[in-house]
Backbone as a printed PyTorch tensor [residue, N CA C, xyz], in Angstrom:
tensor([[[ -6.0160, -47.8530,  10.9570],
         [ -5.9740, -46.5560,  11.4790],
         [ -4.8600, -45.9310,  11.2820]],

        [[ -3.6970, -46.3670,  10.8590],
         [ -2.5720, -45.6190,  10.7030],
         [ -3.0240, -44.5080,   9.4560]],

        [[ -3.6470, -44.8850,   8.5640],
         [ -4.1850, -44.2480,   7.4700],
         [ -5.0800, -42.9820,   7.9300]],

        [[ -5.8740, -43.2130,   8.7260],
         [ -6.4850, -42.1430,   9.4110],
         [ -5.9070, -41.1790,  10.0780]],

        [[ -5.0690, -41.7480,  10.9530],
         [ -3.7730, -40.9320,  11.8370],
         [ -3.1780, -40.1640,  10.5170]],

        [[ -2.7110, -40.6280,   9.6860],
         [ -1.8890, -40.0120,   8.3570],
         [ -2.4190, -39.2240,   7.8580]],

        [[ -3.6950, -39.4750,   7.8510],
         [ -4.8070, -38.3240,   7.0420],
         [ -4.9610, -37.2130,   7.8230]],

        [[ -5.1050, -37.3660,   9.4520],
         [ -5.2250, -36.2830,  10.1160],
         [ -4.0260, -35.3920,  10.0640]],

        [[ -3.0040, -36.1200,   9.9900],
         [ -1.9400, -35.3090,  10.3030],
         [ -1.5390, -34.2510,   8.8110]],

        [[ -1.9330, -34.8710,   7.7150],
         [ -1.8050, -34.4320,   6.6080],
         [ -2.8330, -32.9860,   6.5570]],

        [[ -4.0870, -33.1970,   7.3490],
         [ -4.9230, -32.3440,   7.3760],
         [ -4.5420, -31.0470,   8.3460]],

        [[ -3.6060, -31.4210,   9.7510],
         [ -3.3720, -30.4350,  10.1200],
         [ -2.3960, -29.7680,   9.5850]],

        [[ -1.2530, -30.4160,   8.7730],
         [ -0.3620, -29.6500,   7.9490],
         [ -0.9770, -28.7430,   7.2180]],

        [[ -1.9550, -28.9340,   6.5750],
         [ -2.6790, -28.0080,   5.5010],
         [ -2.9740, -26.7890,   6.4900]],

        [[ -3.6660, -26.9650,   7.5160],
         [ -4.2430, -25.9300,   8.3730],
         [ -3.1090, -25.1590,   8.6160]],

        [[ -2.0710, -25.9870,   9.4690],
         [ -1.0540, -24.7890,  10.0630],
         [ -0.1480, -23.9180,   8.9230]],

        [[ -0.3080, -24.3760,   7.5580],
         [  0.2930, -23.7140,   6.5190],
         [ -0.4950, -22.7410,   6.4340]],

        [[ -1.8310, -22.7860,   6.1020],
         [ -2.7590, -21.9020,   5.8730],
         [ -2.7960, -20.9100,   7.1000]],

        [[ -2.7250, -21.3650,   8.5860],
         [ -2.6090, -20.4110,   9.1570],
         [ -1.4090, -19.4690,   9.2270]],

        [[ -0.4150, -20.0530,   8.5280],
         [  0.7580, -19.3110,   8.4240],
         [  0.7560, -18.0560,   7.2210]],

        [[  0.0730, -18.7160,   6.2700],
         [ -0.2600, -17.5190,   5.2030],
         [ -1.0040, -16.6030,   5.4920]],

        [[ -2.0930, -16.5060,   6.3730],
         [ -2.8440, -15.9070,   6.7080],
         [ -2.2590, -14.9310,   7.7650]],

        [[ -1.1030, -15.3380,   8.8620],
         [ -0.5390, -14.7190,   9.6000],
         [  0.2870, -13.5870,   8.9480]],

        [[  1.0400, -14.0350,   7.9520],
         [  1.7970, -13.6680,   7.1110],
         [  1.0810, -12.2850,   6.4540]],

        [[  0.0190, -12.6700,   5.7180],
         [ -0.7620, -11.7100,   5.1020],
         [ -1.1460, -10.4320,   6.0120]],

        [[ -1.5470, -10.8910,   7.1680],
         [ -1.9640, -10.1340,   8.0040],
         [ -0.9520,  -8.9780,   8.7430]],

        [[  0.1780,  -9.5450,   9.0050],
         [  1.5060,  -8.7830,   8.9040],
         [  1.5440,  -8.0160,   7.7800]],

        [[  1.4950,  -8.5180,   7.0410],
         [  1.9430,  -7.3360,   5.5690],
         [  0.8480,  -6.2350,   5.6740]],

        [[ -0.3870,  -6.6760,   6.0570],
         [ -1.2510,  -5.5130,   5.9610],
         [ -0.9030,  -4.5760,   7.0410]],

        [[ -0.7650,  -4.7880,   8.1460],
         [ -0.4050,  -4.1090,   9.3440],
         [  0.6810,  -3.3030,   9.2320]],

        [[  1.9260,  -3.5930,   8.5030],
         [  3.0820,  -2.9010,   8.3280],
         [  2.6590,  -1.8980,   7.1480]],

        [[  1.8830,  -2.4060,   6.2080],
         [  1.8210,  -0.9450,   5.0230],
         [  0.4650,  -0.2720,   5.7950]],

        [[ -0.1930,  -0.5130,   6.2380],
         [ -1.4440,   0.2830,   7.2420],
         [ -0.1070,   1.2280,   7.9130]],

        [[  0.4910,   0.8270,   8.8220],
         [  1.4600,   1.6200,   9.8060],
         [  2.5420,   2.5150,   9.1000]],

        [[  2.7400,   2.2500,   7.4960],
         [  3.6540,   2.8360,   6.8160],
         [  3.1670,   3.9080,   5.9570]],

        [[  1.9100,   4.4210,   5.9780],
         [  1.2940,   5.4820,   5.3570],
         [  0.7750,   6.7930,   6.1770]],

        [[  0.6970,   7.6980,   5.8160],
         [  0.0660,   9.1130,   6.4070],
         [ -0.6820,   9.8670,   5.3850]],

        [[ -2.0430,  10.1480,   6.1210],
         [ -2.8470,  10.9360,   4.8560],
         [ -3.0110,  12.1530,   5.6290]],

        [[ -2.9670,  13.3690,   4.8990],
         [ -2.5470,  14.4380,   5.0980],
         [ -4.0600,  15.4440,   4.7360]],

        [[ -4.5790,  16.4220,   5.2890],
         [ -5.1170,  17.3110,   4.2830],
         [ -4.2470,  18.5870,   4.2000]],

        [[ -3.8240,  19.2040,   3.0370],
         [ -3.1030,  20.6980,   3.0310],
         [ -4.0170,  21.6210,   2.2220]],

        [[ -4.6360,  22.4740,   3.2200],
         [ -5.6790,  23.2880,   2.9200],
         [ -4.4010,  24.5130,   2.3090]],

        [[ -3.5410,  24.4920,   2.3820],
         [ -2.5990,  25.9900,   1.7020],
         [ -2.4230,  25.6720,   0.2400]],

        [[ -2.1060,  24.3660,  -0.1680],
         [ -1.9630,  23.5390,  -1.6230],
         [ -3.3230,  23.0680,  -2.0450]],

        [[ -4.4690,  23.2190,  -1.1020],
         [ -5.8240,  22.7810,  -1.8000],
         [ -5.5780,  21.5260,  -2.2860]],

        [[ -5.1330,  20.1780,  -1.3630],
         [ -5.0640,  18.8290,  -1.7000],
         [ -5.0080,  17.9220,  -0.5200]],

        [[ -5.7750,  16.7680,  -0.8180],
         [ -5.3190,  15.6260,   0.2610],
         [ -3.9870,  14.7890,  -0.1070]],

        [[ -3.3840,  14.3990,   0.4400],
         [ -2.0100,  13.6480,   0.1190],
         [ -1.9290,  12.6440,   1.0030]],

        [[ -1.4110,  11.4760,   0.2520],
         [ -1.1070,  10.0900,   0.9520],
         [  0.3910,   9.8440,   0.9760]],

        [[  1.0700,   9.7810,   1.9510],
         [  2.6760,   9.7360,   2.1120],
         [  2.7690,   8.1360,   2.2040]],

        [[  3.8270,   7.4750,   1.7250],
         [  3.9760,   6.2580,   1.9670],
         [  5.5850,   5.9880,   2.4760]],

        [[  5.7700,   5.4630,   3.5750],
         [  7.1690,   5.4170,   3.7740],
         [  8.3710,   4.7920,   2.7960]],

        [[  8.9590,   5.3340,   2.6900],
         [ 10.1800,   4.9520,   1.6580],
         [ 10.0000,   5.5430,   0.2080]],

        [[  8.8640,   6.1260,  -0.0720],
         [  8.7150,   6.7170,  -1.2350],
         [  8.7580,   8.2220,  -1.1560]],

        [[  9.4700,   8.7040,  -2.3550],
         [  9.6430,   9.9650,  -2.2560],
         [  8.2300,  10.9370,  -2.8620]],

        [[  7.5050,  10.4660,  -3.6310],
         [  6.4560,  11.2900,  -4.3620],
         [  5.0620,  10.4150,  -3.6910]],

        [[  4.3150,  11.6420,  -3.1570],
         [  2.8910,  11.2540,  -2.7110],
         [  2.0680,  10.6400,  -3.5660]],

        [[  0.8130,  10.6020,  -3.2420],
         [ -0.2390,  10.2380,  -3.9200],
         [ -1.2620,  11.2820,  -3.8170]],

        [[ -2.0810,  12.1930,  -4.3770],
         [ -2.6080,  13.0940,  -3.8860],
         [ -4.0510,  13.4900,  -4.6960]],

        [[ -4.9320,  14.1900,  -4.3230],
         [ -6.1970,  14.7810,  -4.7830],
         [ -6.4100,  16.2330,  -4.4970]],

        [[ -6.3670,  16.8840,  -5.8260],
         [ -6.5550,  18.5220,  -5.6410],
         [ -7.8260,  18.9440,  -5.6150]],

        [[ -8.4000,  19.9010,  -5.1480],
         [ -9.5160,  20.5980,  -5.1020],
         [ -9.5730,  22.1820,  -4.8230]],

        [[-10.5320,  22.7060,  -5.2820],
         [-10.8920,  23.9840,  -5.3490],
         [-12.1280,  24.1240,  -4.9610]],

        [[-12.0780,  24.9120,  -3.7030],
         [-13.1870,  25.4240,  -2.9820],
         [-14.2830,  26.0730,  -3.9090]],

        [[-15.5880,  25.9840,  -3.9400],
         [-16.5720,  26.4710,  -4.9170],
         [-17.3380,  27.5130,  -3.7830]],

        [[-17.9060,  28.9240,  -4.5230],
         [-18.5180,  29.6990,  -3.8750],
         [-18.3850,  29.9370,  -2.2460]],

        [[-18.9810,  29.9100,  -1.1670],
         [-18.4910,  30.2010,   0.0160],
         [-17.7610,  29.0130,   0.7100]],

        [[-17.2280,  28.1600,   0.0820],
         [-16.2050,  27.0650,   0.5460],
         [-17.0680,  26.0490,   0.7540]],

        [[-18.4440,  25.6870,   0.7880],
         [-19.2900,  24.5900,   1.0080],
         [-19.3500,  23.4760,   0.1510]],

        [[-18.5530,  23.8050,  -1.0050],
         [-18.5030,  22.8470,  -1.9290],
         [-16.9790,  22.6280,  -2.1420]],

        [[-16.3340,  21.5300,  -2.5560],
         [-15.0060,  21.1700,  -2.9280],
         [-15.0180,  20.6900,  -4.3510]],

        [[-14.5960,  20.9360,  -5.1650],
         [-14.6650,  20.6500,  -6.4520],
         [-13.2630,  19.8070,  -6.7960]],

        [[-13.4010,  18.5160,  -6.6690],
         [-12.1590,  17.6310,  -6.6150],
         [-12.0410,  17.2970,  -8.1990]],

        [[-10.5810,  18.1530,  -8.3580],
         [-10.2360,  18.1250,  -9.8430],
         [ -9.4940,  17.1640, -10.1230]],

        [[ -8.6270,  16.8440,  -9.7760],
         [ -7.1640,  15.8430, -10.2960],
         [ -6.6890,  14.6810,  -9.3620]],

        [[ -6.5530,  13.7430,  -9.5660],
         [ -5.9220,  12.8060,  -8.6030],
         [ -4.9820,  12.2920,  -9.2900]],

        [[ -3.6890,  12.4610,  -8.5020],
         [ -2.3920,  11.6490,  -9.2970],
         [ -2.0170,  10.5010,  -8.2180]],

        [[ -1.4860,   9.3090,  -8.7900],
         [ -0.8720,   8.7390,  -8.0920],
         [  0.7450,   8.5050,  -8.8110]],

        [[  1.9610,   8.3770,  -7.8830],
         [  3.1470,   8.2110,  -8.9660],
         [  3.3400,   6.6920,  -9.1270]],

        [[  3.9150,   6.3410, -10.3670],
         [  3.9510,   4.9710, -10.7910],
         [  4.2860,   4.1070,  -9.5790]],

        [[  5.2140,   4.3180,  -8.8670],
         [  5.7600,   3.4960,  -7.7700],
         [  4.5630,   3.2250,  -6.7890]],

        [[  3.4020,   4.0750,  -6.7450],
         [  2.2590,   3.5950,  -5.8650],
         [  1.1160,   2.8110,  -6.6080]],

        [[  1.0780,   2.8950,  -8.1620],
         [ -0.1070,   2.3170,  -8.7940],
         [ -0.3870,   0.8080,  -8.2530]],

        [[ -1.4980,   0.6670,  -8.1950],
         [ -2.1490,  -0.5550,  -8.0020],
         [ -2.1260,  -0.7920,  -6.4200]],

        [[ -1.9320,   0.0640,  -5.6250],
         [ -1.9830,  -0.2550,  -4.3120],
         [ -3.0670,  -0.0420,  -3.3250]],

        [[ -4.2880,   0.7900,  -4.2390],
         [ -5.3730,   1.5670,  -3.8690],
         [ -5.1410,   2.8870,  -3.2120]],

        [[ -4.0300,   3.7060,  -3.6550],
         [ -3.7980,   4.7120,  -2.9770],
         [ -4.4960,   6.2000,  -3.3690]],

        [[ -4.8100,   5.8880,  -4.7240],
         [ -6.1200,   6.7470,  -5.2870],
         [ -7.4270,   7.0510,  -4.5660]],

        [[ -7.4990,   5.7570,  -4.0220],
         [ -8.8070,   5.2010,  -3.4820],
         [ -8.9270,   5.8750,  -2.0890]],

        [[ -7.6430,   5.8320,  -1.4350],
         [ -7.4830,   6.0600,   0.1700],
         [ -7.5710,   7.7040,   0.1610]],

        [[ -6.8610,   8.1110,  -1.0420],
         [ -6.6790,   9.7670,  -0.8540],
         [ -7.9420,  10.2520,  -1.0170]],

        [[ -8.7430,   9.9490,  -2.2600],
         [-10.1930,  10.3590,  -2.3610],
         [-11.3070,  10.2080,  -1.4160]],

        [[-11.0560,   8.9450,  -0.4530],
         [-11.8490,   8.4810,   0.3200],
         [-11.6040,   9.7080,   1.5810]],

        [[-10.4790,  10.0540,   1.9830],
         [ -9.9790,  11.0850,   3.0150],
         [-10.9640,  12.4700,   2.5050]],

        [[-10.6450,  12.8260,   1.4520],
         [-11.3540,  13.9550,   1.0050],
         [-13.0440,  13.8490,   1.3950]],

        [[-13.5850,  12.5790,   0.8520],
         [-14.9000,  12.1450,   1.1600],
         [-15.2880,  12.5040,   2.4340]],

        [[-14.2440,  11.7970,   3.5810],
         [-14.5150,  11.8140,   4.7350],
         [-14.8120,  13.2380,   5.5530]],

        [[-13.5320,  14.1740,   4.7280],
         [-13.3440,  15.4540,   5.4760],
         [-14.9560,  15.9840,   4.9820]],

        [[-15.3690,  16.0300,   3.6930],
         [-16.4660,  16.6110,   3.5340],
         [-17.5690,  16.2450,   4.5300]],

        [[-17.6080,  14.8300,   4.3730],
         [-18.7140,  14.2350,   5.4500],
         [-18.6850,  15.2640,   6.8550]],

        [[-17.5060,  15.2340,   7.4710],
         [-17.3370,  15.7080,   8.6040],
         [-17.4590,  17.0040,   9.1200]],

        [[-17.6660,  17.7960,   7.8830],
         [-17.5360,  19.7590,   7.5610],
         [-18.7500,  19.9140,   7.1340]],

        [[-19.7980,  19.1750,   6.9600],
         [-20.9980,  19.4210,   6.2440],
         [-20.9970,  20.3610,   4.6490]],

        [[-19.7570,  19.3920,   3.9280],
         [-19.7040,  19.9830,   2.5530],
         [-20.0600,  19.0240,   1.6800]],

        [[-20.0370,  19.4490,   0.7400],
         [-20.6560,  18.8770,  -1.0500],
         [-19.4860,  18.7840,  -1.8440]],

        [[-19.3430,  17.6240,  -2.7180],
         [-18.2110,  17.4900,  -3.6910],
         [-18.8960,  17.3290,  -4.7790]],

        [[-17.9130,  18.4960,  -5.7840],
         [-18.2740,  18.1820,  -7.1800],
         [-17.0690,  17.3860,  -7.9840]],

        [[-17.2110,  16.0930,  -8.3550],
         [-16.3960,  14.9940,  -8.7050],
         [-15.9520,  15.4970, -10.1850]],

        [[-14.9860,  16.4730, -10.2470],
         [-14.6620,  16.7520, -11.7110],
         [-13.6830,  15.5840, -12.0480]],

        [[-12.8160,  14.9560, -11.5980],
         [-11.9610,  14.2340, -11.8280],
         [-12.4840,  13.0120, -12.1900]],

        [[-11.9920,  12.5850, -13.4760],
         [-12.5820,  11.4520, -13.9660],
         [-12.3730,  10.0730, -13.0410]],

        [[-11.5290,   9.8410, -12.4090],
         [-11.0620,   8.5070, -11.6790],
         [-12.3050,   8.7440, -10.4730]],

        [[-12.6470,   9.7830,  -9.9090],
         [-13.5310,   9.8610,  -8.7960],
         [-14.8550,   9.5720,  -9.4630]],

        [[-15.5260,  10.1360, -10.8420],
         [-16.7160,  10.2200, -11.2680],
         [-17.0560,   8.8060, -12.0220]],

        [[-15.8920,   8.0850, -12.5510],
         [-16.0060,   6.9680, -13.3940],
         [-15.5300,   5.4530, -12.5110]],

        [[-14.5260,   5.7680, -11.7130],
         [-14.4910,   4.7700, -10.8490],
         [-14.5480,   4.6590,  -9.2140]],

        [[-14.3640,   5.4910,  -8.7900],
         [-14.4600,   5.6280,  -7.3790],
         [-15.9020,   5.6330,  -6.8110]],

        [[-16.6100,   6.4740,  -7.3790],
         [-17.9550,   6.6130,  -7.0740],
         [-18.9530,   5.3380,  -7.4640]],

        [[-18.8660,   4.8860,  -8.5900],
         [-19.7360,   3.6580,  -8.7160],
         [-19.4790,   2.3320,  -7.6820]],

        [[-18.3460,   2.5420,  -6.8800],
         [-17.7420,   1.2580,  -6.0360],
         [-18.4030,   2.0140,  -4.6510]],

        [[-18.7650,   3.1110,  -4.7830],
         [-18.9750,   3.6670,  -3.2320],
         [-20.3200,   4.5450,  -3.0130]],

        [[-21.3220,   3.8080,  -3.6030],
         [-22.6820,   4.5540,  -3.5840],
         [-23.4030,   5.0920,  -2.5440]],

        [[-22.5470,   4.4690,  -1.1370],
         [-23.0850,   4.9670,   0.0710],
         [-22.4640,   6.8380,   0.1130]],

        [[-21.6540,   7.1990,  -0.7150],
         [-21.3390,   8.6440,  -0.4560],
         [-21.9480,   9.3790,  -1.6910]],

        [[-23.1080,   9.0200,  -2.2910],
         [-23.5550,   9.6160,  -3.3260],
         [-24.5220,  11.1090,  -2.8400]],

        [[-24.8400,  10.7790,  -1.6940],
         [-25.2810,  11.9690,  -0.9770],
         [-24.5070,  13.4530,  -0.8300]],

        [[-23.0270,  13.0670,  -0.5950],
         [-22.0440,  14.1140,  -0.6500],
         [-21.8980,  14.6910,  -1.9830]],

        [[-22.5790,  14.1870,  -3.0800],
         [-22.2300,  14.8480,  -4.4190],
         [-23.1420,  15.7290,  -4.9720]],

        [[-22.7260,  16.8100,  -5.9090],
         [-23.5110,  17.8480,  -6.2360],
         [-22.9740,  17.9130,  -7.5750]],

        [[-23.3580,  18.8920,  -8.4350],
         [-22.8600,  18.8280, -10.0040],
         [-23.2660,  20.4300, -10.3790]]])
């Protein structure tokens, strides 16, 4: 019976360690979510992602087309200090959400958007025009 109890203790220890890892990962996700801000900057024709403690933001630039009902997303930029954290995807998603909320269409001129972002987000295809 000691063996069974010992096995139970080891099993509980593994479970506890997993719970600690999960809690730590969740706390990190909350911290990173709380330390970023997305903004639409119509004066500079861009959507910008600011990260706490970073001087340079990630952004996607656009040019309104025709009567302004189409946004030509032209360039996505992520500074080296923010690369690999999903910042380009977040800032481009902000542009698509804006288009959706305002009944706009998007021309995906930026190759990141056409080649990487859109293949992962087929649900946004109805917002795209060429």
